[in-house]
CSV table of C-alpha atoms and ligand atoms in Angstrom, one decimal:
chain,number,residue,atom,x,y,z
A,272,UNK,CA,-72.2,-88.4,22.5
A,273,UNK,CA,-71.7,-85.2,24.2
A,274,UNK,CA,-67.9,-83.5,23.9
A,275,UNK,CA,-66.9,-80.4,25.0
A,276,UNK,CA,-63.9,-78.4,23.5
A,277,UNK,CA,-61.9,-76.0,25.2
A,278,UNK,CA,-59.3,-73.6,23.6
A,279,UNK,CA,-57.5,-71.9,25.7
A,280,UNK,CA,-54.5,-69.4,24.9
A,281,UNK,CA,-52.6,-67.7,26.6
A,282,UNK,CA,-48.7,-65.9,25.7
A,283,UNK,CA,-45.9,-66.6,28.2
A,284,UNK,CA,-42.9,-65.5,26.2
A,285,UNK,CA,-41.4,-65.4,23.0
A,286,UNK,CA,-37.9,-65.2,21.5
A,287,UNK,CA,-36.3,-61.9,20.3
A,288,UNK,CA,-39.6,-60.0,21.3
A,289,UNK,CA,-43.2,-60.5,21.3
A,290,UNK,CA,-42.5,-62.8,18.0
A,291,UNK,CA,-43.2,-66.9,18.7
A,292,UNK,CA,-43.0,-68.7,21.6
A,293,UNK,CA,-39.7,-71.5,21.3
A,294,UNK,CA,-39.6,-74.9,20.5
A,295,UNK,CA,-38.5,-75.9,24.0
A,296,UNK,CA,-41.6,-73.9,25.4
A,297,UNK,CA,-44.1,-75.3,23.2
A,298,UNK,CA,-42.9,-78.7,24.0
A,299,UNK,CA,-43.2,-78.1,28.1
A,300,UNK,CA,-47.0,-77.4,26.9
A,301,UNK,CA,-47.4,-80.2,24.9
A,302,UNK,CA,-45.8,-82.7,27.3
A,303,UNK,CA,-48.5,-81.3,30.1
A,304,UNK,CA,-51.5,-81.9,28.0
A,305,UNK,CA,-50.4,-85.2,26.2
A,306,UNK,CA,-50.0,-86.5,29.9
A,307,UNK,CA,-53.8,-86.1,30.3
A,308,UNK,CA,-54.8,-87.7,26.8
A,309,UNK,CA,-56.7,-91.0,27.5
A,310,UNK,CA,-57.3,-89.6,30.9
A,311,UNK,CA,-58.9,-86.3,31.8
A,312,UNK,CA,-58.4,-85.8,27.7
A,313,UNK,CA,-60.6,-87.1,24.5
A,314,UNK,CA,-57.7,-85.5,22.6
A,315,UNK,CA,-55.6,-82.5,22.5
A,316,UNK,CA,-53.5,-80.2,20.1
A,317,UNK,CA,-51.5,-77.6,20.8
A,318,UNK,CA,-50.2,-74.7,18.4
A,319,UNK,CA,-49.2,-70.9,17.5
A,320,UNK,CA,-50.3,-67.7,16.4
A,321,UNK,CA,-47.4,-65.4,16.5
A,322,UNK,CA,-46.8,-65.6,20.4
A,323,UNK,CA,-49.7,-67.0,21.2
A,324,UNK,CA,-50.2,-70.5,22.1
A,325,UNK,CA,-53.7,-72.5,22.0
A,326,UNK,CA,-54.2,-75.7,23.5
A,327,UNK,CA,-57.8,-77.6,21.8
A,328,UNK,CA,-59.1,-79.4,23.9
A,329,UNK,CA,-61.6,-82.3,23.7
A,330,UNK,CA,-63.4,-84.1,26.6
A,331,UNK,CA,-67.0,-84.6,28.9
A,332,UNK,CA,-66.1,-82.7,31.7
A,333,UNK,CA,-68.5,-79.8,30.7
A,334,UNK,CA,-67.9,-75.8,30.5
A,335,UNK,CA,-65.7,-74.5,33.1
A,336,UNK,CA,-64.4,-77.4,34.3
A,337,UNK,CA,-62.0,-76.8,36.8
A,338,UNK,CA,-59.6,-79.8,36.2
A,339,UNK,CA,-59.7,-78.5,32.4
A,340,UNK,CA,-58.9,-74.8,33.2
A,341,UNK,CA,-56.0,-76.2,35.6
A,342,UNK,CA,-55.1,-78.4,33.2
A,343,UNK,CA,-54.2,-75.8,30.7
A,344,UNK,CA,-53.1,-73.1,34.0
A,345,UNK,CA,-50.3,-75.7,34.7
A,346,UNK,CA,-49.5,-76.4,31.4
A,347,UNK,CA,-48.8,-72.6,30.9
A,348,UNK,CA,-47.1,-72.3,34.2
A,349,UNK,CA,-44.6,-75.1,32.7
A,350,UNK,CA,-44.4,-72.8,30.1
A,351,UNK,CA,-43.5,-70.0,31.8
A,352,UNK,CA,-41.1,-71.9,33.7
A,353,UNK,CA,-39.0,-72.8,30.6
A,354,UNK,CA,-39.6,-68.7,29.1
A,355,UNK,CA,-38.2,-67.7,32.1
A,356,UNK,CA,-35.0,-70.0,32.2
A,357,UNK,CA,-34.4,-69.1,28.2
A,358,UNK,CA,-34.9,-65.4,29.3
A,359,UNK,CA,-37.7,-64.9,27.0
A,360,UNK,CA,-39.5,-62.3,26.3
A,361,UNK,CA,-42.7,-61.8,27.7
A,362,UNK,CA,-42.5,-64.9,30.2
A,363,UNK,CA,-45.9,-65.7,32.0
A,364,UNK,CA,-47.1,-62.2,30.4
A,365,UNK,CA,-50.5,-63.8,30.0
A,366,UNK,CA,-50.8,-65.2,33.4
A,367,UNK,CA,-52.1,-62.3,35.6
A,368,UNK,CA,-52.8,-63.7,39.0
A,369,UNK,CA,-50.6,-65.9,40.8
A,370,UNK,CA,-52.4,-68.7,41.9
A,371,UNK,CA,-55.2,-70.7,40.0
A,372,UNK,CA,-58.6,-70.4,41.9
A,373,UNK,CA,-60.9,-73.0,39.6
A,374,UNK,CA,-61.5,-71.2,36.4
A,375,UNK,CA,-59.1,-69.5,34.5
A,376,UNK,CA,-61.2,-66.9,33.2
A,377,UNK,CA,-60.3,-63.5,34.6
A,378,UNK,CA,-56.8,-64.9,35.4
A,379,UNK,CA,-55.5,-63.7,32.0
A,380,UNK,CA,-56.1,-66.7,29.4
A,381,UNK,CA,-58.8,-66.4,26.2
A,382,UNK,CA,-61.0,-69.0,26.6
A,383,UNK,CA,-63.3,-70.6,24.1
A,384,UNK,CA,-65.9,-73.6,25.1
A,385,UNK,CA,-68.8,-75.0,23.8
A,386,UNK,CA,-70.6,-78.7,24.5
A,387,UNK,CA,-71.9,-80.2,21.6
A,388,UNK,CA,-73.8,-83.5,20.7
A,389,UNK,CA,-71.5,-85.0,18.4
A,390,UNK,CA,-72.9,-84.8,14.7
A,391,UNK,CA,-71.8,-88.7,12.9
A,392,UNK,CA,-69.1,-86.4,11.2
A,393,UNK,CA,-68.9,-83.6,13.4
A,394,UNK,CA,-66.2,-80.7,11.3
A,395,UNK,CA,-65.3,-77.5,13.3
A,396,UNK,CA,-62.7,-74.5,13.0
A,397,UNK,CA,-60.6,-73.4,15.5
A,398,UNK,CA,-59.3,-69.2,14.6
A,399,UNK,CA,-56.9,-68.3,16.3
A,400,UNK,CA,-56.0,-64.6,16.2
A,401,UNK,CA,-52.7,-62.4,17.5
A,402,UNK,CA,-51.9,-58.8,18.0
A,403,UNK,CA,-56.0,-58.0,17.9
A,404,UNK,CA,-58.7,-57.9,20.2
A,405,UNK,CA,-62.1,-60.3,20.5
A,406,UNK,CA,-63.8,-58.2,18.1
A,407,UNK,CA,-61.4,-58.8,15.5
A,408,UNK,CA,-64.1,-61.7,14.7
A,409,UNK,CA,-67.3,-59.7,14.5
A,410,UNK,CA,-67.5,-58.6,11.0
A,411,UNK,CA,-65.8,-62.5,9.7
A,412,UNK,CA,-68.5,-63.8,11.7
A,413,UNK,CA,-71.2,-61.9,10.8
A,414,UNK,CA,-71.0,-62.2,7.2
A,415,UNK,CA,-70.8,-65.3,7.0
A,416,UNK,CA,-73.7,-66.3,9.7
A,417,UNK,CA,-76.0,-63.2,8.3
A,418,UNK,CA,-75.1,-62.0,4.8
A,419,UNK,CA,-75.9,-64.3,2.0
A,420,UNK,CA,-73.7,-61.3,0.0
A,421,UNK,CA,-71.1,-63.6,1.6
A,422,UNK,CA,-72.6,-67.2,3.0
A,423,UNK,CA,-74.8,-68.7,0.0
A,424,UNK,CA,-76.0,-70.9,2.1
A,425,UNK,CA,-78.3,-68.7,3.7
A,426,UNK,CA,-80.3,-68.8,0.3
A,427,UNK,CA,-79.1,-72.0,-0.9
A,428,UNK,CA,-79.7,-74.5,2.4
A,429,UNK,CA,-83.1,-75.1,4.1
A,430,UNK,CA,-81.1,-75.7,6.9
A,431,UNK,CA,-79.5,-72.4,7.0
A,432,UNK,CA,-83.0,-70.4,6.2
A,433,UNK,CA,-83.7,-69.9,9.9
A,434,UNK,CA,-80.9,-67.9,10.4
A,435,UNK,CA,-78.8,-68.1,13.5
A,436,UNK,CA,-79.1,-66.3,17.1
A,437,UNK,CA,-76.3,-64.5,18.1
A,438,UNK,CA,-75.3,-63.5,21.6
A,439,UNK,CA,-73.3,-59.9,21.9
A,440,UNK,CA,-71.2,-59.2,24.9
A,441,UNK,CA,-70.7,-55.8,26.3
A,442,UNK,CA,-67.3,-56.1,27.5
A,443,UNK,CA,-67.0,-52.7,28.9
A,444,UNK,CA,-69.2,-53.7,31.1
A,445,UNK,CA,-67.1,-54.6,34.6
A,446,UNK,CA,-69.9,-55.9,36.9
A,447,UNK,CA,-70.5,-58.9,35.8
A,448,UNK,CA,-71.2,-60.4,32.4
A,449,UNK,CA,-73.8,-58.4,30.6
A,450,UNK,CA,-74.9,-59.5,27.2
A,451,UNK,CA,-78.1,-59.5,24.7
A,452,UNK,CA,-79.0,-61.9,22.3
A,453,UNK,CA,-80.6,-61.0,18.8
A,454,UNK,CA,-81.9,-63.3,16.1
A,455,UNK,CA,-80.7,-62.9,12.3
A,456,UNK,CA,-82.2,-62.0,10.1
A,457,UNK,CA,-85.0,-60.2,11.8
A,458,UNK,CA,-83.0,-57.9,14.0
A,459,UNK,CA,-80.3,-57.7,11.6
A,460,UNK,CA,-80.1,-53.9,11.9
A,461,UNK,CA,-79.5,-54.3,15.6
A,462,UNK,CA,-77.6,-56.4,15.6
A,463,UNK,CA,-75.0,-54.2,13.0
A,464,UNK,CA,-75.3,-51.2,15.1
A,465,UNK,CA,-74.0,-53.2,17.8
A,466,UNK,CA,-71.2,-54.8,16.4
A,467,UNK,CA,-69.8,-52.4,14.3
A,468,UNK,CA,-68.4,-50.9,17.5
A,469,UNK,CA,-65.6,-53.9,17.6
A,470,UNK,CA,-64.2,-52.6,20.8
A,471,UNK,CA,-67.1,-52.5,23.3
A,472,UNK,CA,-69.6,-55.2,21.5
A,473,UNK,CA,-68.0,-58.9,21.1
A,474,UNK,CA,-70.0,-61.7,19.8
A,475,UNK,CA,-69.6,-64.2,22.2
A,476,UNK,CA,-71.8,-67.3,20.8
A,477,UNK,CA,-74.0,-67.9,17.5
A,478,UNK,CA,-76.6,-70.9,17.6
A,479,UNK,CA,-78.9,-71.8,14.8
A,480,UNK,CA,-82.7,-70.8,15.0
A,481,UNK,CA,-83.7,-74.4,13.5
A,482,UNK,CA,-82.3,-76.6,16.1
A,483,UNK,CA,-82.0,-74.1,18.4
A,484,UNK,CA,-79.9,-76.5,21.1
A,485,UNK,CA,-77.1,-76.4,18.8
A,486,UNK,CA,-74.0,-74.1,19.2
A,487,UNK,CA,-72.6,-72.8,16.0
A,488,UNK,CA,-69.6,-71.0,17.7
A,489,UNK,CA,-68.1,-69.9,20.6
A,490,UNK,CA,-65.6,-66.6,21.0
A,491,UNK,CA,-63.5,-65.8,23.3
A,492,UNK,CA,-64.7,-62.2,25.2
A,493,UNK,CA,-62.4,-61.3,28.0
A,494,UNK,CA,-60.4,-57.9,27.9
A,495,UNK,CA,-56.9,-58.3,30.0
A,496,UNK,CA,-56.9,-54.9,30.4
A,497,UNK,CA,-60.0,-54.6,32.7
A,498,UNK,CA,-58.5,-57.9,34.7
A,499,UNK,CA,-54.7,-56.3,35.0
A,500,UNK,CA,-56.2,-52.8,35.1
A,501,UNK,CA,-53.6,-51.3,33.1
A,502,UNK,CA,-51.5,-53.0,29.7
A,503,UNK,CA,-50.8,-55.8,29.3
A,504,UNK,CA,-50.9,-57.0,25.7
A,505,UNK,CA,-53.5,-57.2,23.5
A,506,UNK,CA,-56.9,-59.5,24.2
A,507,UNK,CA,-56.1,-61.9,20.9
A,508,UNK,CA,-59.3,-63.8,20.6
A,509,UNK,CA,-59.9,-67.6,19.7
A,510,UNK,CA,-62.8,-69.3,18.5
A,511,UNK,CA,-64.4,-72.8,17.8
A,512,UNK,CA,-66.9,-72.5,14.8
A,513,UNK,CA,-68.8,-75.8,14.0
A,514,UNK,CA,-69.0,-76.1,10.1
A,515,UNK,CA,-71.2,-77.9,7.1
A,516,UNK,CA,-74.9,-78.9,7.2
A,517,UNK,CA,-76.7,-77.0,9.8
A,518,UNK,CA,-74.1,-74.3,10.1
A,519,UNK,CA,-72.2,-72.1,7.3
A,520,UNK,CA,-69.8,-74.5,5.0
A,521,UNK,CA,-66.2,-74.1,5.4
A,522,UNK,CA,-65.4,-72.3,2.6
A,523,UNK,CA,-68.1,-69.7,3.4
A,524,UNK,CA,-65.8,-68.8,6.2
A,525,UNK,CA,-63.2,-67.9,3.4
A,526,UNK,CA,-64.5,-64.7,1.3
A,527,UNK,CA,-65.4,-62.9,5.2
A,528,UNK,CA,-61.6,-63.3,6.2
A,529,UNK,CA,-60.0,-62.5,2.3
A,530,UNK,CA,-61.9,-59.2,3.3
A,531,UNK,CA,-58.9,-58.2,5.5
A,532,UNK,CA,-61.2,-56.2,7.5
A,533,UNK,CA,-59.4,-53.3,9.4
A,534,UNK,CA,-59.2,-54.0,13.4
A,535,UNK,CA,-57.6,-52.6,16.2
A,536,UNK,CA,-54.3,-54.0,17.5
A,537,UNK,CA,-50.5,-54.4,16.1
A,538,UNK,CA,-47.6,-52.0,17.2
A,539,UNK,CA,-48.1,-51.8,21.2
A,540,UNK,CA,-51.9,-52.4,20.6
A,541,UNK,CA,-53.0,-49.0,19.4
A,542,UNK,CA,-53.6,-48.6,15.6
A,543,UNK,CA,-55.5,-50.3,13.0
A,544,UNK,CA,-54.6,-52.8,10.9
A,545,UNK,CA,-56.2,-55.0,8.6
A,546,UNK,CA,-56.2,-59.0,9.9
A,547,UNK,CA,-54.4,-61.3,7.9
A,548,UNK,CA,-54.9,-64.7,7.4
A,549,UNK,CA,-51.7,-66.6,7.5
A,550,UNK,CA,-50.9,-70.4,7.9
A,551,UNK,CA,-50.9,-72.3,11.7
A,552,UNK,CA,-47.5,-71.6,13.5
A,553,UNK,CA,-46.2,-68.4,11.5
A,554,UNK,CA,-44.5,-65.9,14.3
A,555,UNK,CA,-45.7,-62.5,14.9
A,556,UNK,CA,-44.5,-60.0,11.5
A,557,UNK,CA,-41.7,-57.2,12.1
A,558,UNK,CA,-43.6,-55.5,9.8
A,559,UNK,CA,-45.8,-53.2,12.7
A,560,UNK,CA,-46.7,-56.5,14.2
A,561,UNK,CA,-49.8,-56.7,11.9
A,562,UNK,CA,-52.8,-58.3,13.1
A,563,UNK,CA,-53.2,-61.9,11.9
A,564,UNK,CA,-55.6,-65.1,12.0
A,565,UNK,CA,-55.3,-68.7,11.4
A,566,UNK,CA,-57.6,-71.0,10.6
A,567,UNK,CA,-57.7,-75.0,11.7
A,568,UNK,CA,-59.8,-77.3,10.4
A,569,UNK,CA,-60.8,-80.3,12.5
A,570,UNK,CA,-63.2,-83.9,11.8
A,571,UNK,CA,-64.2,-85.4,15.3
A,572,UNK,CA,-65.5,-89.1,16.2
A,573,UNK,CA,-66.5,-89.6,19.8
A,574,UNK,CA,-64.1,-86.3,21.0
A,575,UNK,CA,-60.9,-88.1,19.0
A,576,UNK,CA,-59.9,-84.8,16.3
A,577,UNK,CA,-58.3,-85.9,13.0
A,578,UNK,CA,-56.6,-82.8,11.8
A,579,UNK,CA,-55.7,-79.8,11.2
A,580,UNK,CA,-55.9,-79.0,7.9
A,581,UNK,CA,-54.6,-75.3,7.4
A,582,UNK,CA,-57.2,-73.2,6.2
A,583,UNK,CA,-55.1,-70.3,5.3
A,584,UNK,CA,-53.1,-72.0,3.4
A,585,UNK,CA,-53.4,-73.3,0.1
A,586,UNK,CA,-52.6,-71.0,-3.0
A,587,UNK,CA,-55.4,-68.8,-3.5
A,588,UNK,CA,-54.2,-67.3,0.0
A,589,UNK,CA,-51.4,-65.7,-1.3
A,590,UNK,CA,-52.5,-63.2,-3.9
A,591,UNK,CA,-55.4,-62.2,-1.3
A,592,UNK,CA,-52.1,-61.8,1.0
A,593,UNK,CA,-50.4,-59.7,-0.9
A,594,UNK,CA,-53.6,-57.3,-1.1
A,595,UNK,CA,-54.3,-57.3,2.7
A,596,UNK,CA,-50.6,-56.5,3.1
A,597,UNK,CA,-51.0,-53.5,0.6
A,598,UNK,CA,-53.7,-51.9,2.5
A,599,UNK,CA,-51.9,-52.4,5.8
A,600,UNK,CA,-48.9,-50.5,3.5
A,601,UNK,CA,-51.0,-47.5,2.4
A,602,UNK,CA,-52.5,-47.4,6.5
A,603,UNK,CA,-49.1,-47.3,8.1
A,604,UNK,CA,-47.9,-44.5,5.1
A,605,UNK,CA,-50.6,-41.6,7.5
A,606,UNK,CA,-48.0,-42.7,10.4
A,607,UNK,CA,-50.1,-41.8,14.1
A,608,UNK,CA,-52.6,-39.9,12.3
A,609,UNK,CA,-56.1,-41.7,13.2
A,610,UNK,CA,-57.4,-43.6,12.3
A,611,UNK,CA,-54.1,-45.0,11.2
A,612,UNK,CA,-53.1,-44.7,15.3
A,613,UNK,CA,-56.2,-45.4,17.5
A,614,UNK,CA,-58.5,-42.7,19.4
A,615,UNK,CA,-57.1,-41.5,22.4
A,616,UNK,CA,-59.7,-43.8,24.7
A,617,UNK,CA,-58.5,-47.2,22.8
A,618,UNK,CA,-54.3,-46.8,23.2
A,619,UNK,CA,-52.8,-49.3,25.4
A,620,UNK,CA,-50.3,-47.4,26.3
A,621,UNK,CA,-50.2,-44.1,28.3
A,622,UNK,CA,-47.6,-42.1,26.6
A,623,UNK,CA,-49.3,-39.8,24.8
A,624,UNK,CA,-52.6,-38.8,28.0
A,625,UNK,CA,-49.5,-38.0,30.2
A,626,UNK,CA,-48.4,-35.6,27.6
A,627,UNK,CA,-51.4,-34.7,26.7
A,628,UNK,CA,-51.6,-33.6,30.6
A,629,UNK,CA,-48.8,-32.0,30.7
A,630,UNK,CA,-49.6,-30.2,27.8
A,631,UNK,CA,-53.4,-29.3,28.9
A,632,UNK,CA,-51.6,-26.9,31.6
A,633,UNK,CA,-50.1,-24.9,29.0
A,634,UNK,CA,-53.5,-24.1,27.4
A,635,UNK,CA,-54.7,-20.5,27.7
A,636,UNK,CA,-58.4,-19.3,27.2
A,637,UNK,CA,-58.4,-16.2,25.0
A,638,UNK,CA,-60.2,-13.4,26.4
A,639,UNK,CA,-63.9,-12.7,23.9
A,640,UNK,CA,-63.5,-8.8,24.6
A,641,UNK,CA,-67.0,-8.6,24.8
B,53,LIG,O1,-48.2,-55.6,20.1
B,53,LIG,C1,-47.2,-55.9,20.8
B,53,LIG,C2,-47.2,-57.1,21.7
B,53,LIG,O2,-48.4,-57.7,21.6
B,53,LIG,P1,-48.7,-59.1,22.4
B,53,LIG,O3,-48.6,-58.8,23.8
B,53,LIG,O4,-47.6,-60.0,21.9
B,53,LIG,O5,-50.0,-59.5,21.9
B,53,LIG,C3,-46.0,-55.1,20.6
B,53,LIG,O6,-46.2,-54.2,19.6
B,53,LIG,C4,-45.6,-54.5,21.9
B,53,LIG,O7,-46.6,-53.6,22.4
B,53,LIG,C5,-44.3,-53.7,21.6
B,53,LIG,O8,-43.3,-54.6,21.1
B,53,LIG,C6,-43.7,-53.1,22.9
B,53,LIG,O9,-43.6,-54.1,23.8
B,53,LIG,P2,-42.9,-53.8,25.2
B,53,LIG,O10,-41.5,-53.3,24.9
B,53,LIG,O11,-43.7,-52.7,25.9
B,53,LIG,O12,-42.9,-55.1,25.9
């Protein structure tokens, strides 16, 4: 059987600050999408990352679908509705145009898809990430899809001997989607050049080079900043990653994310950070809104999900927590010193260019005497 899923996130508001949307919101969402269960829906969950909210959904309508998208674009409107009678913060911050117009890409929502032919016990992930940006995911991703330092089961499977195919987004690009796609391990040098610049080069899909009609994973790629044309909050990414058998096991998705790898993001989206993994439904930290991921684990059966289990959240999490949170310590004790505070071409905000313009006129060329 064929099932699509669609996540799709978007914020529209939060209590006390850019910290977790409320109960009352959440449940204007959740009402929305249940209405559609049995009907438009397979199934459908809804949940949080700091402010973020995702709404997973399964069903045969295909990529794109335009009852799907508004679907979730109504869902989020009744969202908004509620942030904006609870004066919360943030309300329809997400939603960037005012009217949907059939997809609700380049309206403001992350969007993740992908169509799969149902495996007899199909297991996925759904990561959800806040206070980051899409390429948050690259170096998790990468480790575990092409480093058998990391993923075992590169060595250890036939399955997984193939490698995978992976599909990099240029999302400074503005006319158009513009992307290039590179098999592991044989390009495996290209394909590090590329991503190791987080900020311009995304992965947007991974398939596997055995069966090469099925999707490993999907990633969210769009940058609100070139849709709004100026800040707006941070692009946090979501992903579906299909697990076990073919694809890396779950638990090879662990040691990549206890890395804590530095992104870009937190306080008003311009310093680095490392990500850290916390549990489904924790609000955004007060401490520098530190970048942070969850983790969802999923079994499907003809598009019905039984699930989540938490992936970030059994024991071993926390000692790996407290070591992620250390680095972020030691980052914030350089204050705006980069790369603590982000290069001048990456800040969201536009403080510091205006003064920087302001102060360019007081520059004076010295005179050589020559
Ligand atoms: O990262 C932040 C918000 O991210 P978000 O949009 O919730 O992903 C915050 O650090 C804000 O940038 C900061 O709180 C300032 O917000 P404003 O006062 O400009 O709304």
């Amino acid at each position: 059987m064929e099932v699509t899923v669609s996540v799709i996130k978007a914020d529209v508001g939060s209590v006390g600050g850019h910290t977790r949307p409320s109960d009352e919101l959440l449940a204007a969402v959740q009402q929305r999408v249940e209405a559609e269960r049995g009907g438009l829906l397979l199934d459908a969950r809804v949940f949080y990352c700091g402010d973020d909210i995702s709404i997973l959904m399964t069903h045969q309508r295909g990529l794109g679908d335009e009852a799907i998208h508004g679907l979730a674009w109504e869902a989020f409107r009744a969202g908004t509705e509620v942030a904006q009678r609870q004066g919360l913060y943030g309300a329809g911050q997400d939603l960037l145009k005012d009217a949907f117009s059939g997809n609700v890409r380049g309206l403001g929502p992350q969007v993740a898809e992908l169509t799969l032919r149902e495996r007899p016990n199909e297991a996925l992930m759904i990561l959800a990430a806040d206070k980051t940006e899409p390429g948050a995911f690259n170096l998790p991703l990468y480790l575990a899809f092409a480093d058998p330092m990391y993923s075992p089961g590169l060595l250890l499977s036939e399955e997984l001997h193939a490698g995978f195919r992976f599909v990099i987004m240029d999302v400074e690009h503005t006319e158009g989607d513009r992307s290039i796609t590179l098999d592991a391990p044989e390009r495996l040098y290209d394909i590090a050049a590329l991503l190791r610049d987080t900020h311009r080069y995304v992965i947007a899909g991974i398939w596997s080079r055995k069966y090469p009609d099925e999707q490993a994973a999907a990633v969210s790629t769009t940058r609100l900043r070139q849709i709004a044309g100026r800040y707006v909050g941070k692009d946090d990414p979501v992903a579906i990653v299909r697990v076990q058998k073919i694809f890396p096991a779950t638990e090879e998705f662990g040691p990549p994310f206890a890395l804590g790898a530095f992104v870009a993001g937190d306080t008003r989206g311009s310093h680095n950070l490392p990500l850290l993994p916390v549990p489904v439904n924790t609000p955004a930290s007060t401490f520098f809104c530190h970048p942070m991921v969850t983790a969802l684990g999923f079994s499907m059966h003809e598009g019905r999900l039984t699930g989540p289990v938490d992936l970030f959240a059994d024991p071993v999490w926390e000692p790996i927590r407290h070591r992620i949170v250390a680095k972020a310590v030691a980052m914030r004790q350089q204050g705006f010193f980069q790369p603590a505070m982000l290069p001048i071409s990456e800040l969201e905000y536009g403080g510091i260019t205006a003064r920087l313009q302001r102060l360019d006129a007081e520059f004076r060329v010295e005179a050589t005497g020559d």
